[in-house]
Amino acid sequence: MTFQMEAQPTPLLDRELFFGNPEISASQLSPDGQWVSFMKAYNGIMNVWVKKFDESFDKAKPLTDSSRPLYGYFWTDDSKYILYVKDKDGDENINVFAVSPTAIAPANGVPESRNLTPLKDVTAQIFNVSQNNPDIMMIGLNDRDKAWHDLYELHISTGELNLVYENNDRITGYDFDWDDNLRVLYQTDEKGNTKMLRINADKSLTPIYETTVTESAYISNWNEDNSQFYLVTNVGQLDKSTLYLMNPTTKSMTLIESDPQNKVDFGGLKIDRNTRKIIATNYTLDKSKYYWKNKTWETMYNELKAKFPGREVDFQSSTKDYSKFLLAIWGDKYAAEVYFYDAKTKKL
């Protein structure tokens, strides 16, 4: 006698598992290490929450009450404010907002954020957030000409705006060095070609580099004394994007690095904000590949990787002095997790 087993249909996974809001995401340490912030649903929409570092998560409070998902958020360097951008009801007119982690909320509500760019029909762009003067941010506003953004200095504490550069030159981007000096502007023509322009002492502009519409190049950061910048480019005969060090005065370029395996584009450059020296370069293959230039960081990374075999370890957020970290731990067979790591005690 034979028996036949009736095939059971494969159960369908709820689409909420794939497209629903995560319980918590985008966690960050404040630069001074006193706060932990993260995104969590508030009234069904992902908003910014905050708690003191040594508090439990059930003590966290919402800081924003957006009716639409936020684009993201970040801290000012003095940990006084959390900044974020949002539009109004999906109109794509972006304003910049600030809220203090210590702000008092009304009963059963959230603190009121300050709109730092309360202009109608304007899209604000953030170009530089100062580490030297945390109250200063450089932003672009298309209030004068809807097609182009003028550059303004914004005082976060007061909302005061000062015009820095009136854009009559088809400028699409502004780049600043470590000392917050405006050094390079990006100019795009009608065909989509882009020039990098050096700004001179007399405010004149000198072309120093150019890409066609099918090429790309960007400044990743500046070197220790601000005399040269790290350029990532695939211009010309380059098959994959490559890292160079470029002198904006002489236009000379020095090859720094491309993928040693010659498989992928240059991935990223991690620089110590305190020493301004390169910590590591990285590339994204089937897994992240780091090439460490700093032995202390390399040792720390390898020790952490050994604790999570088969998984990726990312330094998601840190304090200014790199003494505390939030680590993102994930893998193709594992759910993502976030750990706190104390670099001084090596406590995980």
Short mmCIF file of N, CA and C in Angstrom, two decimals, residues 28-155:
data_model
loop_
_atom_site.label_atom_id
_atom_site.label_comp_id
_atom_site.label_asym_id
_atom_site.label_seq_id
_atom_site.Cartn_x
_atom_site.Cartn_y
_atom_site.Cartn_z
N GLN A 28 22.21 57.23 16.41
CA GLN A 28 23.44 58.03 16.45
C GLN A 28 23.79 58.39 17.88
N LEU A 29 25.08 58.51 18.14
CA LEU A 29 25.56 59.12 19.38
C LEU A 29 25.71 60.62 19.15
N SER A 30 25.36 61.42 20.14
CA SER A 30 25.68 62.84 20.03
C SER A 30 27.20 62.99 20.07
N PRO A 31 27.74 64.03 19.45
CA PRO A 31 29.21 64.19 19.42
C PRO A 31 29.87 64.19 20.79
N ASP A 32 29.15 64.65 21.83
CA ASP A 32 29.74 64.65 23.17
C ASP A 32 29.46 63.36 23.93
N GLY A 33 28.71 62.44 23.33
CA GLY A 33 28.45 61.15 23.94
C GLY A 33 27.39 61.16 25.03
N GLN A 34 26.70 62.27 25.20
CA GLN A 34 25.71 62.38 26.28
C GLN A 34 24.32 61.88 25.87
N TRP A 35 24.09 61.73 24.57
CA TRP A 35 22.75 61.39 24.08
C TRP A 35 22.83 60.26 23.05
N VAL A 36 21.73 59.53 22.94
CA VAL A 36 21.52 58.58 21.85
C VAL A 36 20.24 58.98 21.14
N SER A 37 20.32 59.15 19.83
CA SER A 37 19.14 59.49 19.03
C SER A 37 18.87 58.36 18.04
N PHE A 38 17.64 58.30 17.56
CA PHE A 38 17.27 57.24 16.62
C PHE A 38 15.93 57.59 15.98
N MET A 39 15.62 56.86 14.92
CA MET A 39 14.33 56.99 14.25
C MET A 39 13.42 55.88 14.75
N LYS A 40 12.19 56.26 15.08
CA LYS A 40 11.19 55.31 15.56
C LYS A 40 9.82 55.87 15.21
N ALA A 41 8.85 54.99 15.01
CA ALA A 41 7.52 55.44 14.62
C ALA A 41 6.88 56.28 15.74
N TYR A 42 6.29 57.40 15.32
CA TYR A 42 5.47 58.21 16.21
C TYR A 42 4.21 58.54 15.43
N ASN A 43 3.08 58.13 15.94
CA ASN A 43 1.81 58.23 15.21
C ASN A 43 1.91 57.56 13.84
N GLY A 44 2.65 56.45 13.80
CA GLY A 44 2.73 55.65 12.57
C GLY A 44 3.76 56.11 11.57
N ILE A 45 4.47 57.22 11.84
CA ILE A 45 5.47 57.77 10.91
C ILE A 45 6.83 57.78 11.61
N MET A 46 7.88 57.41 10.87
CA MET A 46 9.23 57.41 11.45
C MET A 46 9.67 58.83 11.78
N ASN A 47 9.96 59.07 13.05
CA ASN A 47 10.38 60.37 13.54
C ASN A 47 11.63 60.22 14.40
N VAL A 48 12.19 61.34 14.82
CA VAL A 48 13.41 61.34 15.62
C VAL A 48 13.06 61.27 17.10
N TRP A 49 13.72 60.35 17.79
CA TRP A 49 13.59 60.21 19.24
C TRP A 49 14.97 60.41 19.86
N VAL A 50 14.99 60.69 21.17
CA VAL A 50 16.26 60.89 21.86
C VAL A 50 16.15 60.41 23.31
N LYS A 51 17.27 59.95 23.83
CA LYS A 51 17.34 59.60 25.25
C LYS A 51 18.74 59.93 25.74
N LYS A 52 18.88 60.13 27.04
CA LYS A 52 20.21 60.30 27.60
C LYS A 52 20.97 58.98 27.47
N PHE A 53 22.28 59.08 27.35
CA PHE A 53 23.08 57.90 27.07
C PHE A 53 22.86 56.78 28.09
N ASP A 54 22.78 57.14 29.36
CA ASP A 54 22.68 56.11 30.40
C ASP A 54 21.24 55.76 30.77
N GLU A 55 20.27 56.27 30.03
CA GLU A 55 18.87 55.93 30.27
C GLU A 55 18.46 54.70 29.48
N SER A 56 17.42 54.03 29.92
CA SER A 56 16.86 52.92 29.17
C SER A 56 16.02 53.47 28.02
N PHE A 57 15.76 52.63 27.03
CA PHE A 57 15.04 53.09 25.84
C PHE A 57 13.59 53.45 26.15
N ASP A 58 13.03 52.91 27.22
CA ASP A 58 11.65 53.28 27.54
C ASP A 58 11.56 54.70 28.11
N LYS A 59 12.72 55.33 28.34
CA LYS A 59 12.74 56.73 28.78
C LYS A 59 12.89 57.69 27.59
N ALA A 60 13.04 57.14 26.39
CA ALA A 60 13.22 58.00 25.21
C ALA A 60 11.97 58.83 24.94
N LYS A 61 12.19 60.00 24.34
CA LYS A 61 11.07 60.89 24.01
C LYS A 61 11.15 61.28 22.54
N PRO A 62 9.99 61.47 21.90
CA PRO A 62 10.01 61.93 20.51
C PRO A 62 10.38 63.41 20.43
N LEU A 63 11.19 63.74 19.42
CA LEU A 63 11.59 65.14 19.21
C LEU A 63 10.89 65.76 18.02
N THR A 64 10.39 64.93 17.10
CA THR A 64 9.70 65.45 15.91
C THR A 64 8.36 64.74 15.75
N ASP A 65 7.46 65.42 15.08
CA ASP A 65 6.12 64.88 14.83
C ASP A 65 5.76 65.15 13.38
N SER A 66 6.57 64.63 12.48
CA SER A 66 6.34 64.84 11.05
C SER A 66 5.24 63.91 10.56
N SER A 67 4.38 64.42 9.69
CA SER A 67 3.31 63.60 9.12
C SER A 67 3.79 62.81 7.92
N ARG A 68 5.02 63.08 7.49
CA ARG A 68 5.63 62.34 6.39
C ARG A 68 7.03 61.89 6.82
N PRO A 69 7.52 60.77 6.30
CA PRO A 69 8.85 60.29 6.70
C PRO A 69 9.92 61.36 6.46
N LEU A 70 10.83 61.51 7.42
CA LEU A 70 11.92 62.47 7.29
C LEU A 70 13.01 61.92 6.38
N TYR A 71 13.78 62.82 5.77
CA TYR A 71 14.90 62.43 4.91
C TYR A 71 16.09 61.94 5.72
N GLY A 72 16.11 62.24 7.00
CA GLY A 72 17.23 61.91 7.87
C GLY A 72 17.47 63.06 8.84
N TYR A 73 18.53 62.96 9.63
CA TYR A 73 18.82 63.99 10.62
C TYR A 73 20.30 63.91 10.99
N PHE A 74 20.82 64.93 11.68
CA PHE A 74 22.18 64.89 12.19
C PHE A 74 22.32 65.88 13.34
N TRP A 75 23.40 65.71 14.10
CA TRP A 75 23.68 66.57 15.25
C TRP A 75 24.59 67.72 14.85
N THR A 76 24.43 68.86 15.52
CA THR A 76 25.46 69.89 15.43
C THR A 76 26.66 69.42 16.25
N ASP A 77 27.83 69.96 15.97
CA ASP A 77 29.06 69.44 16.56
C ASP A 77 29.16 69.71 18.06
N ASP A 78 28.37 70.66 18.57
CA ASP A 78 28.37 70.94 20.00
C ASP A 78 27.27 70.19 20.73
N SER A 79 26.54 69.35 20.01
CA SER A 79 25.46 68.52 20.58
C SER A 79 24.28 69.34 21.09
N LYS A 80 24.19 70.61 20.68
CA LYS A 80 23.08 71.44 21.14
C LYS A 80 21.79 71.20 20.36
N TYR A 81 21.92 70.83 19.09
CA TYR A 81 20.74 70.71 18.25
C TYR A 81 20.79 69.45 17.40
N ILE A 82 19.62 68.96 17.09
CA ILE A 82 19.44 67.99 16.02
C ILE A 82 18.83 68.74 14.85
N LEU A 83 19.41 68.58 13.67
CA LEU A 83 18.96 69.25 12.46
C LEU A 83 18.36 68.23 11.51
N TYR A 84 17.34 68.65 10.79
CA TYR A 84 16.73 67.79 9.78
C TYR A 84 16.05 68.66 8.73
N VAL A 85 15.75 68.07 7.61
CA VAL A 85 15.07 68.78 6.53
C VAL A 85 13.76 68.07 6.21
N LYS A 86 12.77 68.83 5.80
CA LYS A 86 11.51 68.24 5.36
C LYS A 86 10.75 69.25 4.52
N ASP A 87 9.82 68.74 3.73
CA ASP A 87 8.96 69.62 2.95
C ASP A 87 7.60 69.72 3.65
N LYS A 88 6.66 70.38 3.00
CA LYS A 88 5.32 70.54 3.56
C LYS A 88 4.33 69.74 2.73
N ASP A 89 3.86 68.66 3.31
CA ASP A 89 2.83 67.83 2.68
C ASP A 89 3.24 67.35 1.29
N GLY A 90 4.53 67.08 1.11
CA GLY A 90 4.99 66.52 -0.15
C GLY A 90 5.17 67.52 -1.28
N ASP A 91 5.26 68.82 -0.97
CA ASP A 91 5.40 69.82 -2.04
C ASP A 91 6.83 69.95 -2.55
N GLU A 92 7.78 69.22 -1.93
CA GLU A 92 9.19 69.19 -2.33
C GLU A 92 9.89 70.53 -2.16
N ASN A 93 9.31 71.43 -1.41
CA ASN A 93 9.99 72.66 -1.01
C ASN A 93 10.61 72.41 0.36
N ILE A 94 11.94 72.24 0.37
CA ILE A 94 12.65 71.75 1.55
C ILE A 94 13.07 72.89 2.46
N ASN A 95 12.74 72.77 3.75
CA ASN A 95 13.22 73.69 4.76
C ASN A 95 14.11 72.95 5.76
N VAL A 96 14.98 73.72 6.45
CA VAL A 96 15.87 73.16 7.46
C VAL A 96 15.31 73.47 8.85
N PHE A 97 15.25 72.46 9.70
CA PHE A 97 14.68 72.62 11.04
C PHE A 97 15.71 72.24 12.10
N ALA A 98 15.55 72.84 13.28
CA ALA A 98 16.42 72.54 14.43
C ALA A 98 15.56 72.30 15.66
N VAL A 99 15.98 71.34 16.49
CA VAL A 99 15.31 71.08 17.75
C VAL A 99 16.36 70.66 18.77
N SER A 100 16.21 71.11 19.99
CA SER A 100 17.17 70.78 21.05
C SER A 100 16.77 69.48 21.73
N PRO A 101 17.75 68.62 22.08
CA PRO A 101 17.41 67.39 22.79
C PRO A 101 16.86 67.65 24.19
N THR A 102 17.09 68.86 24.71
CA THR A 102 16.59 69.20 26.05
C THR A 102 15.28 69.98 25.99
N ALA A 103 14.73 70.19 24.80
CA ALA A 103 13.50 70.96 24.65
C ALA A 103 12.36 70.31 25.43
N ILE A 104 11.56 71.13 26.07
CA ILE A 104 10.43 70.65 26.86
C ILE A 104 9.22 70.48 25.95
N ALA A 105 8.61 69.32 26.03
CA ALA A 105 7.44 69.04 25.20
C ALA A 105 6.17 69.36 25.98
N PRO A 106 5.13 69.82 25.29
CA PRO A 106 3.84 69.98 25.96
C PRO A 106 3.28 68.61 26.35
N ALA A 107 2.28 68.61 27.18
CA ALA A 107 1.69 67.35 27.62
C ALA A 107 1.20 66.56 26.42
N ASN A 108 1.57 65.27 26.38
CA ASN A 108 1.15 64.37 25.30
C ASN A 108 1.53 64.91 23.92
N GLY A 109 2.71 65.48 23.81
CA GLY A 109 3.13 66.01 22.52
C GLY A 109 4.63 65.97 22.37
N VAL A 110 5.15 66.72 21.40
CA VAL A 110 6.58 66.79 21.14
C VAL A 110 7.00 68.25 21.15
N PRO A 111 8.29 68.53 21.37
CA PRO A 111 8.75 69.92 21.34
C PRO A 111 8.55 70.53 19.95
N GLU A 112 8.44 71.82 19.92
CA GLU A 112 8.30 72.51 18.64
C GLU A 112 9.67 72.76 18.03
N SER A 113 9.85 72.32 16.79
CA SER A 113 11.10 72.58 16.07
C SER A 113 11.08 73.99 15.49
N ARG A 114 12.26 74.57 15.33
CA ARG A 114 12.38 75.88 14.70
C ARG A 114 12.68 75.71 13.21
N ASN A 115 11.90 76.37 12.38
CA ASN A 115 12.17 76.39 10.95
C ASN A 115 13.23 77.46 10.69
N LEU A 116 14.44 77.04 10.31
CA LEU A 116 15.54 77.97 10.10
C LEU A 116 15.49 78.66 8.75
N THR A 117 14.67 78.15 7.84
CA THR A 117 14.54 78.74 6.49
C THR A 117 13.06 78.90 6.16
N PRO A 118 12.34 79.74 6.90
CA PRO A 118 10.89 79.84 6.73
C PRO A 118 10.48 80.65 5.50
N LEU A 119 10.86 80.16 4.34
CA LEU A 119 10.56 80.83 3.08
C LEU A 119 9.64 79.95 2.25
N LYS A 120 8.73 80.57 1.52
CA LYS A 120 7.80 79.81 0.69
C LYS A 120 8.44 79.48 -0.66
N ASP A 121 8.07 78.32 -1.17
CA ASP A 121 8.50 77.89 -2.51
C ASP A 121 10.02 77.93 -2.67
N VAL A 122 10.72 77.50 -1.64
CA VAL A 122 12.19 77.48 -1.64
C VAL A 122 12.66 76.08 -1.25
N THR A 123 13.70 75.61 -1.94
CA THR A 123 14.32 74.34 -1.59
C THR A 123 15.71 74.62 -1.02
N ALA A 124 15.89 74.34 0.25
CA ALA A 124 17.18 74.57 0.90
C ALA A 124 18.10 73.38 0.67
N GLN A 125 19.38 73.65 0.48
CA GLN A 125 20.41 72.62 0.36
C GLN A 125 21.50 72.89 1.39
N ILE A 126 21.96 71.84 2.08
CA ILE A 126 23.02 71.98 3.07
C ILE A 126 24.36 71.63 2.43
N PHE A 127 25.31 72.55 2.48
CA PHE A 127 26.62 72.34 1.86
C PHE A 127 27.75 72.13 2.87
N ASN A 128 27.63 72.71 4.05
CA ASN A 128 28.71 72.57 5.04
C ASN A 128 28.17 72.85 6.43
N VAL A 129 28.54 71.99 7.37
CA VAL A 129 28.19 72.19 8.78
C VAL A 129 29.50 72.31 9.54
N SER A 130 29.73 73.43 10.15
CA SER A 130 31.03 73.74 10.74
C SER A 130 31.32 72.89 11.97
N GLN A 131 32.57 72.40 12.05
CA GLN A 131 33.08 71.78 13.27
C GLN A 131 33.82 72.80 14.12
N ASN A 132 34.26 73.89 13.50
CA ASN A 132 35.00 74.93 14.22
C ASN A 132 34.07 75.88 14.95
N ASN A 133 32.96 76.21 14.33
CA ASN A 133 31.92 77.03 14.95
C ASN A 133 30.59 76.31 14.75
N PRO A 134 30.19 75.48 15.71
CA PRO A 134 29.01 74.61 15.51
C PRO A 134 27.71 75.35 15.29
N ASP A 135 27.70 76.66 15.51
CA ASP A 135 26.47 77.43 15.28
C ASP A 135 26.32 77.85 13.82
N ILE A 136 27.33 77.57 13.00
CA ILE A 136 27.33 78.03 11.62
C ILE A 136 27.11 76.87 10.66
N MET A 137 26.24 77.11 9.67
CA MET A 137 26.00 76.14 8.62
C MET A 137 25.92 76.91 7.29
N MET A 138 26.49 76.35 6.25
CA MET A 138 26.43 76.95 4.92
C MET A 138 25.34 76.24 4.12
N ILE A 139 24.38 77.02 3.64
CA ILE A 139 23.25 76.44 2.92
C ILE A 139 23.03 77.16 1.60
N GLY A 140 22.35 76.49 0.69
CA GLY A 140 21.94 77.10 -0.56
C GLY A 140 20.45 77.35 -0.55
N LEU A 141 20.03 78.53 -1.04
CA LEU A 141 18.62 78.87 -1.15
C LEU A 141 18.34 79.41 -2.54
N ASN A 142 17.26 78.91 -3.15
CA ASN A 142 16.87 79.40 -4.47
C ASN A 142 15.73 80.41 -4.34
N ASP A 143 15.87 81.34 -3.41
CA ASP A 143 14.82 82.34 -3.18
C ASP A 143 14.87 83.46 -4.22
N ARG A 144 16.05 83.78 -4.71
CA ARG A 144 16.19 84.85 -5.71
C ARG A 144 15.91 84.34 -7.11
N ASP A 145 16.41 83.16 -7.43
CA ASP A 145 16.26 82.53 -8.74
C ASP A 145 15.93 81.06 -8.51
N LYS A 146 14.75 80.63 -8.93
CA LYS A 146 14.31 79.26 -8.65
C LYS A 146 15.23 78.22 -9.27
N ALA A 147 15.98 78.58 -10.30
CA ALA A 147 16.83 77.61 -10.99
C ALA A 147 18.16 77.38 -10.29
N TRP A 148 18.61 78.37 -9.50
CA TRP A 148 19.96 78.30 -8.94
C TRP A 148 19.97 78.70 -7.48
N HIS A 149 20.88 78.08 -6.71
CA HIS A 149 20.96 78.33 -5.28
C HIS A 149 22.09 79.32 -4.96
N ASP A 150 21.74 80.42 -4.32
CA ASP A 150 22.74 81.31 -3.74
C ASP A 150 23.26 80.68 -2.45
N LEU A 151 24.48 81.04 -2.06
CA LEU A 151 25.09 80.48 -0.86
C LEU A 151 24.91 81.45 0.31
N TYR A 152 24.42 80.91 1.44
CA TYR A 152 24.20 81.71 2.64
C TYR A 152 24.91 81.10 3.84
N GLU A 153 25.31 81.97 4.76
CA GLU A 153 25.77 81.54 6.08
C GLU A 153 24.57 81.61 7.02
N LEU A 154 24.26 80.49 7.66
CA LEU A 154 23.10 80.41 8.55
C LEU A 154 23.57 80.24 9.99
N HIS A 155 23.08 81.10 10.88
CA HIS A 155 23.34 80.97 12.31
C HIS A 155 22.21 80.14 12.92
#
